[in-house]
Amino acid sequence: MKITIASGKGGTGKTTLSTNLSAYLTSFGKNVILADLDVEEPNSSLFLNTKLKEKHIAHKMIPKWIEEDCTLCGKCAEVCNFNAIIDLPDKIKVYPQLCHSCYACSELCPTSSLPMEKTPMGEISLFQCDGFDLVEGRLNLGEEMAVSLISQTIEFIDKNYDGFIKLLDAPPGTSCPVIEASRFSDFVVLVTESTPFGLNDLKLAVETMKVLNQNYGVVINRHGIGDDGVEKYCKDENIPIITKIKNDKEIAKLYSGGNLLYEKIPHFKDSLDEIITFFGEQI
Amino acid sequence: MKEIVIISGKGGTGKTSFSSSFAYLEGKNAVVCDCDVDAANMHLLLGANFKQKNDFLSGEVAVIEPTTCTNCGDCFDVCRFDAISKNDDFHIVDKISCEGCNYCYQICPHQAISMQIQKAGDIFISDIKNNSKMVHAKLGFAAENSGKLVAKVKTEAKILALKEDRNFVITDGSPGIGCPVISSLSGASLVVLVTEVSVSGFHDLKRVYELVKSFNYSCVCIINKYDLNHNILKEMEDFLSNEKIEVIAKIPYDETFTKAMSVAKPIVEFDKDSNISQAITKSWDIIKKRIEK
């Protein structure tokens, strides 16, 4: 089963939940693979004992201009819908950051003067943790195409971890990177907090899940502080509340130092049990 | 007119609580700009009235006309985004997967494909508390181009500030280090890095700072939840001092942030005499002095 842990708002506890759930499920003898898909700011490895096993450079394909045969006809610039190619009087200029790797310029060039070339965009690292593996996607600084790296990271775990429980730690927000991290999963857990910000961003995340036709449920974190807006909303919309994790400064402290929580905070462990019960036989 | 951009790398560090407090303190001298278009929250604290609304049109998707399509499959063959699939009698485009590259449109032998411009979101100009104005946006569900929407929001805010002769644009940036953040930062007079004392807060601070440094923006830092972990605080302060980044406020872990949020108020409005409000007020004064230099 593939479960994405997502949230509209950042800092609600996605990484806390996915790292702890991975370790906890492993302690039952389950086969778990955790993927950190927050490729702009991947943090999961900070909370786990990790040993690097493999590191792969992730590439995107960018056209490279070959001057010899080019007739400067301008077809490439004409077909590019992202303004990533400009035809100047004496040369063709490619802007790699704007390129979406659609191949149109390359394959429609009459003289084949724009072959596609591998360009590094980030890294996919495989770590061994205590009893399970973590696969992390990490985007290079200044690189804009998070989606492609997310999909490559998912491909990596699909290929190598057949039959495992796959937990995907998604980036925050509601736009393309989150969609890429959620669309092919069996279920999406939306982590939120019981505040007006949490509620506002949860609504946006729910709308996105509806567009994707996804199955989803809510985990309320830092429960007991703030207000009851999130609970009311979930009730009105018939969205399952999988568990409520109590607000606890001790959690903030342990988290701050990069520690896992479930062995030290009994009520947090109870919440993990509720999540496992919610999924039942599926995991 | 000067622009102050508040960013954090990591979400949930208190970025919006600080930026809305700055906006509240500065009142009508500032235009406020919320660049977290993916999950905008600032309007909740500043009482935005959504007075003016405009469509944000951006990006295209391919649409196949079923009656013209001969099901030849050329479009399917060239699409790198798995956006095209075969139906019984014609091909169809999955709007969510389509990047709008127009390759299929270029090569369709029967001109059965058209490119349609999409509404990617809404842009709002609102009146807010303290006689100020704010530009904010809502990205369409499952829409793309958030970087472009950020750029548009910023442009609108700057135009408004110039037109109404305001001194400042206060921009609440987006999380991460990617396209929306790069867009948020453009043209900043000063960048305020908000971080929290935790392994992840520190990690994300270092990464987002690399980005800020690569664009040569000058910056200052606010450390939130400084009392959570002494060792990490120490490492963080060493890092900041090595990079010559001034720490303009150190704020303890405090539930006032959540309490103020729950009654939809910036902290400096919720409890203006508290230590935290005073620290925020002082840091805003430092920011203003820094950019006047």
Short mmCIF file of N, CA, C and O in Angstrom, two decimals, chain B residues 200-259:
data_model
loop_
_atom_site.label_atom_id
_atom_site.label_comp_id
_atom_site.label_asym_id
_atom_site.label_seq_id
_atom_site.Cartn_x
_atom_site.Cartn_y
_atom_site.Cartn_z
N SER B 200 15.54 20.46 11.82
CA SER B 200 15.00 20.72 10.48
C SER B 200 14.96 22.22 10.18
O SER B 200 15.24 22.65 9.06
N GLY B 201 14.62 23.03 11.20
CA GLY B 201 14.62 24.48 11.01
C GLY B 201 16.00 24.97 10.60
O GLY B 201 16.14 25.78 9.68
N PHE B 202 17.03 24.45 11.24
CA PHE B 202 18.41 24.85 10.96
C PHE B 202 18.83 24.38 9.56
O PHE B 202 19.42 25.14 8.79
N HIS B 203 18.51 23.13 9.25
CA HIS B 203 18.84 22.58 7.93
C HIS B 203 18.22 23.43 6.81
O HIS B 203 18.89 23.80 5.85
N ASP B 204 16.95 23.78 6.99
CA ASP B 204 16.25 24.54 5.95
C ASP B 204 16.75 25.98 5.87
O ASP B 204 16.79 26.58 4.80
N LEU B 205 17.13 26.52 7.03
CA LEU B 205 17.69 27.87 7.05
C LEU B 205 18.96 27.93 6.21
O LEU B 205 19.15 28.82 5.38
N LYS B 206 19.85 26.94 6.41
CA LYS B 206 21.12 26.94 5.68
C LYS B 206 20.89 26.84 4.17
O LYS B 206 21.53 27.51 3.38
N ARG B 207 19.91 26.02 3.81
CA ARG B 207 19.64 25.80 2.39
C ARG B 207 19.04 27.05 1.74
O ARG B 207 19.45 27.46 0.67
N VAL B 208 18.08 27.66 2.44
CA VAL B 208 17.44 28.83 1.84
C VAL B 208 18.41 30.02 1.84
O VAL B 208 18.41 30.86 0.94
N TYR B 209 19.31 30.04 2.84
CA TYR B 209 20.30 31.12 2.87
C TYR B 209 21.26 31.02 1.68
O TYR B 209 21.65 32.03 1.10
N GLU B 210 21.64 29.78 1.31
CA GLU B 210 22.48 29.60 0.12
C GLU B 210 21.84 30.25 -1.10
O GLU B 210 22.50 30.86 -1.92
N LEU B 211 20.54 30.07 -1.18
CA LEU B 211 19.79 30.65 -2.30
C LEU B 211 19.84 32.18 -2.24
O LEU B 211 20.13 32.85 -3.25
N VAL B 212 19.57 32.72 -1.06
CA VAL B 212 19.56 34.18 -0.87
C VAL B 212 20.94 34.75 -1.20
O VAL B 212 21.06 35.78 -1.87
N LYS B 213 21.97 34.03 -0.74
CA LYS B 213 23.34 34.48 -0.97
C LYS B 213 23.69 34.47 -2.46
O LYS B 213 24.34 35.37 -2.95
N SER B 214 23.19 33.45 -3.16
CA SER B 214 23.52 33.35 -4.58
C SER B 214 22.93 34.51 -5.38
O SER B 214 23.41 34.85 -6.45
N PHE B 215 21.88 35.12 -4.86
CA PHE B 215 21.30 36.29 -5.53
C PHE B 215 21.81 37.61 -4.93
O PHE B 215 21.34 38.69 -5.31
N ASN B 216 22.72 37.49 -3.95
CA ASN B 216 23.31 38.68 -3.34
C ASN B 216 22.35 39.60 -2.60
O ASN B 216 22.56 40.81 -2.56
N TYR B 217 21.29 39.05 -2.02
CA TYR B 217 20.41 39.89 -1.22
C TYR B 217 20.99 40.03 0.18
O TYR B 217 21.57 39.09 0.70
N SER B 218 20.82 41.21 0.79
CA SER B 218 21.27 41.32 2.18
C SER B 218 20.14 40.83 3.08
O SER B 218 18.96 40.97 2.75
N CYS B 219 20.52 40.23 4.22
CA CYS B 219 19.48 39.64 5.05
C CYS B 219 19.77 39.75 6.54
O CYS B 219 20.90 39.98 6.96
N VAL B 220 18.69 39.61 7.32
CA VAL B 220 18.76 39.54 8.78
C VAL B 220 17.97 38.30 9.19
O VAL B 220 17.28 37.71 8.36
N CYS B 221 18.06 37.94 10.47
CA CYS B 221 17.43 36.69 10.88
C CYS B 221 16.63 36.85 12.18
O CYS B 221 17.04 37.58 13.08
N ILE B 222 15.48 36.18 12.24
CA ILE B 222 14.72 36.07 13.48
C ILE B 222 14.75 34.60 13.90
O ILE B 222 14.42 33.72 13.11
N ILE B 223 15.17 34.36 15.13
CA ILE B 223 15.20 32.98 15.64
C ILE B 223 13.98 32.76 16.53
O ILE B 223 13.83 33.42 17.56
N ASN B 224 13.11 31.86 16.12
CA ASN B 224 11.91 31.57 16.90
C ASN B 224 12.14 30.28 17.70
O ASN B 224 12.97 29.46 17.34
N LYS B 225 11.39 30.13 18.78
CA LYS B 225 11.47 28.94 19.65
C LYS B 225 12.92 28.69 20.08
O LYS B 225 13.39 27.55 20.04
N TYR B 226 13.62 29.75 20.46
CA TYR B 226 15.06 29.63 20.72
C TYR B 226 15.36 28.77 21.94
O TYR B 226 16.46 28.25 22.10
N ASP B 227 14.36 28.59 22.83
CA ASP B 227 14.63 27.88 24.08
C ASP B 227 14.38 26.37 23.99
O ASP B 227 14.45 25.67 24.99
N LEU B 228 14.11 25.86 22.80
CA LEU B 228 13.79 24.42 22.68
C LEU B 228 15.03 23.54 22.80
O LEU B 228 14.94 22.41 23.27
N ASN B 229 16.16 24.01 22.30
CA ASN B 229 17.34 23.15 22.32
C ASN B 229 18.60 24.02 22.32
O ASN B 229 18.91 24.68 21.33
N HIS B 230 19.31 23.97 23.44
CA HIS B 230 20.43 24.87 23.62
C HIS B 230 21.54 24.61 22.59
O HIS B 230 22.13 25.55 22.04
N ASN B 231 21.84 23.33 22.34
CA ASN B 231 22.96 23.01 21.44
C ASN B 231 22.70 23.48 20.01
O ASN B 231 23.60 24.00 19.35
N ILE B 232 21.49 23.28 19.57
CA ILE B 232 21.19 23.70 18.20
C ILE B 232 21.20 25.23 18.10
O ILE B 232 21.68 25.80 17.12
N LEU B 233 20.69 25.88 19.14
CA LEU B 233 20.73 27.34 19.15
C LEU B 233 22.17 27.84 19.00
O LEU B 233 22.45 28.74 18.21
N LYS B 234 23.06 27.19 19.75
CA LYS B 234 24.47 27.59 19.73
C LYS B 234 25.04 27.43 18.32
O LYS B 234 25.68 28.33 17.77
N GLU B 235 24.79 26.25 17.70
CA GLU B 235 25.27 26.00 16.33
C GLU B 235 24.72 27.02 15.36
O GLU B 235 25.40 27.50 14.46
N MET B 236 23.44 27.32 15.54
CA MET B 236 22.76 28.25 14.65
C MET B 236 23.37 29.65 14.77
O MET B 236 23.66 30.31 13.77
N GLU B 237 23.60 30.07 16.00
CA GLU B 237 24.17 31.40 16.21
C GLU B 237 25.59 31.49 15.66
O GLU B 237 25.98 32.51 15.10
N ASP B 238 26.35 30.39 15.80
CA ASP B 238 27.70 30.38 15.23
C ASP B 238 27.64 30.51 13.72
O ASP B 238 28.40 31.27 13.11
N PHE B 239 26.73 29.75 13.13
CA PHE B 239 26.57 29.81 11.67
C PHE B 239 26.23 31.23 11.22
O PHE B 239 26.84 31.78 10.30
N LEU B 240 25.26 31.85 11.90
CA LEU B 240 24.81 33.18 11.50
C LEU B 240 25.92 34.21 11.68
O LEU B 240 26.11 35.09 10.86
N SER B 241 26.68 34.04 12.78
CA SER B 241 27.73 35.02 13.01
C SER B 241 28.87 34.86 11.99
O SER B 241 29.41 35.83 11.50
N ASN B 242 29.17 33.59 11.61
CA ASN B 242 30.17 33.38 10.56
C ASN B 242 29.77 34.00 9.23
O ASN B 242 30.60 34.47 8.47
N GLU B 243 28.47 33.94 8.97
CA GLU B 243 27.97 34.49 7.70
C GLU B 243 27.66 35.99 7.83
O GLU B 243 27.13 36.59 6.90
N LYS B 244 27.93 36.54 9.00
CA LYS B 244 27.68 37.97 9.27
C LYS B 244 26.21 38.35 9.05
O LYS B 244 25.89 39.37 8.45
N ILE B 245 25.33 37.48 9.55
CA ILE B 245 23.89 37.77 9.47
C ILE B 245 23.44 38.23 10.85
O ILE B 245 23.60 37.51 11.85
N GLU B 246 22.89 39.43 10.91
CA GLU B 246 22.46 39.97 12.20
C GLU B 246 21.19 39.27 12.67
O GLU B 246 20.23 39.10 11.91
N VAL B 247 21.18 38.85 13.95
CA VAL B 247 19.97 38.29 14.56
C VAL B 247 19.20 39.45 15.16
O VAL B 247 19.67 40.10 16.08
N ILE B 248 18.01 39.74 14.63
CA ILE B 248 17.29 40.93 15.08
C ILE B 248 16.25 40.61 16.16
O ILE B 248 15.74 41.51 16.80
N ALA B 249 15.96 39.33 16.38
CA ALA B 249 15.08 38.96 17.49
C ALA B 249 15.26 37.49 17.82
O ALA B 249 15.49 36.66 16.92
N LYS B 250 15.16 37.18 19.10
CA LYS B 250 15.14 35.79 19.57
C LYS B 250 13.87 35.63 20.39
O LYS B 250 13.66 36.32 21.37
N ILE B 251 13.01 34.73 19.94
CA ILE B 251 11.69 34.60 20.55
C ILE B 251 11.57 33.21 21.17
O ILE B 251 11.91 32.22 20.52
N PRO B 252 11.08 33.11 22.41
CA PRO B 252 10.93 31.79 23.02
C PRO B 252 9.73 31.02 22.45
O PRO B 252 8.87 31.61 21.78
N TYR B 253 9.69 29.72 22.73
CA TYR B 253 8.51 28.91 22.40
C TYR B 253 7.34 29.48 23.19
O TYR B 253 7.40 29.63 24.40
N ASP B 254 6.26 29.83 22.51
CA ASP B 254 5.19 30.53 23.21
C ASP B 254 3.86 30.27 22.50
O ASP B 254 3.76 30.42 21.29
N GLU B 255 2.87 29.89 23.28
CA GLU B 255 1.58 29.57 22.68
C GLU B 255 0.79 30.81 22.29
O GLU B 255 -0.29 30.71 21.69
N THR B 256 1.32 31.99 22.61
CA THR B 256 0.67 33.23 22.17
C THR B 256 0.49 33.25 20.65
O THR B 256 -0.49 33.78 20.13
N PHE B 257 1.46 32.65 19.94
CA PHE B 257 1.35 32.61 18.48
C PHE B 257 0.02 31.98 18.06
O PHE B 257 -0.70 32.51 17.23
N THR B 258 -0.27 30.84 18.66
CA THR B 258 -1.49 30.12 18.30
C THR B 258 -2.73 30.85 18.81
O THR B 258 -3.74 30.92 18.12
N LYS B 259 -2.62 31.40 20.02
CA LYS B 259 -3.78 32.10 20.58
C LYS B 259 -4.16 33.31 19.74
O LYS B 259 -5.33 33.56 19.46
#
